[in-house]
Amino acid sequence: MAEVKSFTREEEKVLFSTIRKFKDIEAERDLNWMLLMRYTARRVETVHLLNVDDALLALDKGYLHIASHMQKGGKQGNKRGLNKKQEIYLVDAARRALEALLKIRKRMIAAAPEKAYEDTALILSRRRQRMSIRSYQERMTHWCNVAGIVKASPHWLRHTWAVRRLQNASTGAALREVQEVLGHEHITTTQVYTQPSRDDMRKSMQEAAL
């Protein structure tokens, strides 16, 4: 079974607190798309495709609506149809991230109103176009380096959500819930998150040393 690559609680704390120390608009943008991914468990391919209208609808309805073309597999979907439209409940942290991203977008446009910009994308690059998937990956690498933590990809945020959900679960139904939220076709794919995390292993080693 493949190893789940996720942030430990300490790494997550250090990453976000480090970015918050920087007050430039790109740091604010990066912090909030990371928080959005962390608290909605979305793939970078989905966040990359989010539009302003998607954010406004989510804030109005309390759910982030994910169309089939925005998910893994695109329009083709999969055998169980799990790549059909999903509705992801917005917890407060995700709501705040969406609100912040809308404000950041307006500020980026207002900073140079004479310049052209992508008129639908929620998250803009420095050139005010839709951020590419590669840019998300590069920004994550940059911030991991600044924070002095393990090199990670944006996908680790999705894994981190799943690991935390199962760590905090009190019933066996949580595995199925995680499967549905992540859109996995097979439960065996989701079961990878039940493996001991690095936090678990470290705690076990510390306890064994007493």
Short mmCIF file of C-alpha atoms in Angstrom, two decimals:
data_model
loop_
_atom_site.label_atom_id
_atom_site.label_comp_id
_atom_site.label_asym_id
_atom_site.label_seq_id
_atom_site.Cartn_x
_atom_site.Cartn_y
_atom_site.Cartn_z
CA MET A 1 0.00 0.00 0.00
CA ALA A 2 1.41 3.39 -1.02
CA GLU A 3 2.60 5.81 1.63
CA VAL A 4 0.28 8.74 2.30
CA LYS A 5 2.17 12.00 2.04
CA SER A 6 0.60 14.50 4.39
CA PHE A 7 1.69 17.25 6.75
CA THR A 8 2.15 16.57 10.43
CA ARG A 9 0.25 18.93 12.70
CA GLU A 10 3.46 20.78 13.48
CA GLU A 11 4.44 21.13 9.81
CA GLU A 12 0.99 22.44 8.95
CA LYS A 13 1.19 24.98 11.77
CA VAL A 14 4.67 26.13 10.76
CA LEU A 15 3.74 26.42 7.07
CA PHE A 16 0.70 28.61 7.62
CA SER A 17 2.25 30.74 10.37
CA THR A 18 5.29 31.37 8.17
CA ILE A 19 3.22 32.59 5.22
CA ARG A 20 1.18 34.85 7.52
CA LYS A 21 4.36 36.75 8.40
CA PHE A 22 4.55 38.04 4.83
CA LYS A 23 2.17 40.87 3.99
CA ASP A 24 2.50 41.03 0.21
CA ILE A 25 -0.52 40.17 -1.88
CA GLU A 26 0.99 37.02 -3.39
CA ALA A 27 1.64 35.60 0.07
CA GLU A 28 -1.97 36.35 1.04
CA ARG A 29 -3.20 34.69 -2.14
CA ASP A 30 -1.06 31.60 -1.58
CA LEU A 31 -2.09 31.27 2.06
CA ASN A 32 -5.77 31.36 1.17
CA TRP A 33 -5.72 28.91 -1.73
CA MET A 34 -3.81 26.54 0.54
CA LEU A 35 -6.40 26.97 3.28
CA LEU A 36 -9.17 26.40 0.75
CA MET A 37 -7.55 23.15 -0.38
CA ARG A 38 -6.87 22.08 3.20
CA TYR A 39 -10.46 22.55 4.35
CA THR A 40 -12.31 21.34 1.24
CA ALA A 41 -9.97 18.46 0.30
CA ARG A 42 -9.98 19.55 -3.34
CA ARG A 43 -7.31 18.70 -5.87
CA VAL A 44 -5.19 21.47 -7.33
CA GLU A 45 -6.75 20.68 -10.72
CA THR A 46 -10.11 21.72 -9.28
CA VAL A 47 -8.95 24.83 -7.44
CA HIS A 48 -7.09 25.95 -10.56
CA LEU A 49 -10.41 25.94 -12.47
CA LEU A 50 -12.49 27.82 -9.89
CA ASN A 51 -14.16 30.96 -11.18
CA VAL A 52 -15.49 34.02 -9.39
CA ASP A 53 -19.05 32.79 -9.92
CA ASP A 54 -18.19 29.48 -8.23
CA ALA A 55 -16.96 31.34 -5.15
CA LEU A 56 -19.99 33.64 -5.01
CA LEU A 57 -22.39 30.70 -5.34
CA ALA A 58 -20.54 28.78 -2.63
CA LEU A 59 -20.70 31.70 -0.21
CA ASP A 60 -24.40 32.12 -0.93
CA LYS A 61 -25.35 28.43 -0.62
CA GLY A 62 -22.79 27.27 1.93
CA TYR A 63 -21.54 24.53 -0.40
CA LEU A 64 -18.80 24.54 -3.01
CA HIS A 65 -20.31 23.11 -6.20
CA ILE A 66 -17.79 21.11 -8.22
CA ALA A 67 -18.78 20.29 -11.80
CA SER A 68 -17.66 17.02 -13.38
CA HIS A 69 -15.18 18.70 -15.74
CA MET A 70 -13.37 20.18 -12.73
CA GLN A 71 -12.55 16.80 -11.21
CA LYS A 72 -10.09 14.00 -11.91
CA GLY A 73 -11.14 12.26 -15.09
CA GLY A 74 -12.86 15.37 -16.39
CA LYS A 75 -15.97 14.94 -18.48
CA GLN A 76 -15.41 11.20 -18.83
CA GLY A 77 -15.92 10.57 -15.12
CA ASN A 78 -15.57 7.02 -13.80
CA LYS A 79 -17.58 3.82 -13.56
CA ARG A 80 -19.37 4.72 -10.33
CA GLY A 81 -20.06 8.25 -11.46
CA LEU A 82 -18.24 9.77 -8.50
CA ASN A 83 -16.85 12.45 -10.76
CA LYS A 84 -20.28 13.87 -11.33
CA LYS A 85 -21.12 17.17 -9.69
CA GLN A 86 -20.16 17.28 -6.02
CA GLU A 87 -21.25 19.63 -3.27
CA ILE A 88 -18.65 20.23 -0.58
CA TYR A 89 -19.84 21.84 2.65
CA LEU A 90 -17.97 25.01 3.56
CA VAL A 91 -16.58 25.01 7.07
CA ASP A 92 -15.77 28.45 8.46
CA ALA A 93 -12.10 28.26 7.49
CA ALA A 94 -13.00 27.46 3.87
CA ARG A 95 -15.57 30.25 3.77
CA ARG A 96 -13.04 32.77 5.06
CA ALA A 97 -10.52 31.60 2.46
CA LEU A 98 -13.01 32.10 -0.38
CA GLU A 99 -13.96 35.55 0.91
CA ALA A 100 -10.29 36.48 1.13
CA LEU A 101 -9.55 35.21 -2.39
CA LEU A 102 -12.33 37.36 -3.83
CA LYS A 103 -10.94 40.45 -2.08
CA ILE A 104 -7.38 39.64 -3.12
CA ARG A 105 -8.47 39.30 -6.73
CA LYS A 106 -10.08 42.75 -6.64
CA ARG A 107 -6.94 44.26 -5.14
CA MET A 108 -4.71 42.67 -7.78
CA ILE A 109 -6.88 44.11 -10.54
CA ALA A 110 -7.19 47.54 -8.88
CA ALA A 111 -3.41 47.80 -8.53
CA ALA A 112 -3.10 48.21 -12.31
CA PRO A 113 -6.57 48.81 -13.79
CA GLU A 114 -5.14 49.63 -17.21
CA LYS A 115 -3.73 46.12 -17.63
CA ALA A 116 -5.67 43.18 -19.04
CA TYR A 117 -6.73 40.38 -16.71
CA GLU A 118 -8.54 37.04 -16.75
CA ASP A 119 -12.15 38.06 -16.17
CA THR A 120 -13.50 34.75 -14.83
CA ALA A 121 -10.72 33.08 -12.81
CA LEU A 122 -10.93 33.32 -9.03
CA ILE A 123 -7.19 32.96 -8.40
CA LEU A 124 -4.88 35.10 -10.49
CA SER A 125 -1.17 34.89 -11.20
CA ARG A 126 1.25 37.80 -10.93
CA ARG A 127 0.40 38.53 -14.57
CA ARG A 128 -3.28 38.53 -13.63
CA GLN A 129 -4.11 35.41 -15.58
CA ARG A 130 -5.51 32.14 -14.24
CA MET A 131 -2.77 30.50 -12.17
CA SER A 132 -1.40 27.40 -13.87
CA ILE A 133 -1.19 24.08 -12.05
CA ARG A 134 2.58 24.30 -12.32
CA SER A 135 2.49 27.68 -10.57
CA TYR A 136 0.61 26.18 -7.63
CA GLN A 137 3.26 23.50 -7.36
CA GLU A 138 6.09 26.03 -7.56
CA ARG A 139 4.51 28.27 -4.92
CA MET A 140 4.07 25.34 -2.55
CA THR A 141 7.71 24.37 -3.01
CA HIS A 142 8.73 27.98 -2.37
CA TRP A 143 6.81 28.24 0.88
CA CYS A 144 7.97 24.87 2.16
CA ASN A 145 11.53 26.06 1.63
CA VAL A 146 10.85 29.36 3.41
CA ALA A 147 9.18 27.53 6.31
CA GLY A 148 12.01 25.02 6.51
CA ILE A 149 9.73 22.00 6.32
CA VAL A 150 9.63 18.91 4.15
CA LYS A 151 9.23 19.57 0.42
CA ALA A 152 5.58 18.98 -0.46
CA SER A 153 3.09 19.32 -3.29
CA PRO A 154 -0.35 20.98 -3.07
CA HIS A 155 -1.88 17.47 -3.04
CA TRP A 156 -0.52 17.00 0.47
CA LEU A 157 -3.23 19.39 1.68
CA ARG A 158 -5.93 17.02 0.40
CA HIS A 159 -4.17 14.08 2.05
CA THR A 160 -3.87 16.05 5.28
CA TRP A 161 -7.62 16.65 5.37
CA ALA A 162 -8.30 12.93 4.97
CA VAL A 163 -5.77 11.89 7.59
CA ARG A 164 -7.11 14.38 10.15
CA ARG A 165 -10.71 13.36 9.49
CA LEU A 166 -9.95 9.72 10.17
CA GLN A 167 -7.75 10.51 13.17
CA ASN A 168 -10.65 12.43 14.72
CA ALA A 169 -13.32 9.88 13.75
CA SER A 170 -15.39 8.15 16.41
CA THR A 171 -17.28 5.77 14.10
CA GLY A 172 -16.42 3.38 11.30
CA ALA A 173 -18.67 5.35 8.94
CA ALA A 174 -15.96 7.99 8.61
CA LEU A 175 -14.08 5.96 6.00
CA ARG A 176 -17.10 5.98 3.69
CA GLU A 177 -17.58 9.69 4.32
CA VAL A 178 -13.99 10.38 3.34
CA GLN A 179 -14.42 8.23 0.23
CA GLU A 180 -17.39 10.32 -0.87
CA VAL A 181 -15.73 13.66 -0.16
CA LEU A 182 -12.57 12.68 -2.00
CA GLY A 183 -14.53 11.10 -4.85
CA HIS A 184 -12.70 7.78 -4.75
CA GLU A 185 -14.15 5.00 -6.89
CA HIS A 186 -12.95 2.21 -4.59
CA ILE A 187 -12.89 2.10 -0.79
CA THR A 188 -9.45 0.48 -0.98
CA THR A 189 -8.10 3.76 -2.33
CA THR A 190 -9.42 5.54 0.75
CA GLN A 191 -8.10 2.92 3.16
CA VAL A 192 -4.57 4.15 2.55
CA TYR A 193 -5.38 6.99 4.96
CA THR A 194 -5.85 4.55 7.83
CA GLN A 195 -2.12 3.83 7.91
CA PRO A 196 -0.19 5.30 10.87
CA SER A 197 0.92 8.84 10.08
CA ARG A 198 4.33 10.28 10.84
CA ASP A 199 2.74 11.96 13.87
CA ASP A 200 1.46 8.58 15.04
CA MET A 201 4.82 6.90 14.55
CA ARG A 202 6.69 9.65 16.35
CA LYS A 203 4.29 9.50 19.30
CA SER A 204 4.63 5.71 19.43
CA MET A 205 8.42 5.91 19.49
CA GLN A 206 8.34 8.56 22.21
CA GLU A 207 5.97 6.51 24.36
CA ALA A 208 8.08 3.38 23.89
CA ALA A 209 11.12 5.29 25.14
CA LEU A 210 9.52 6.07 28.52
#
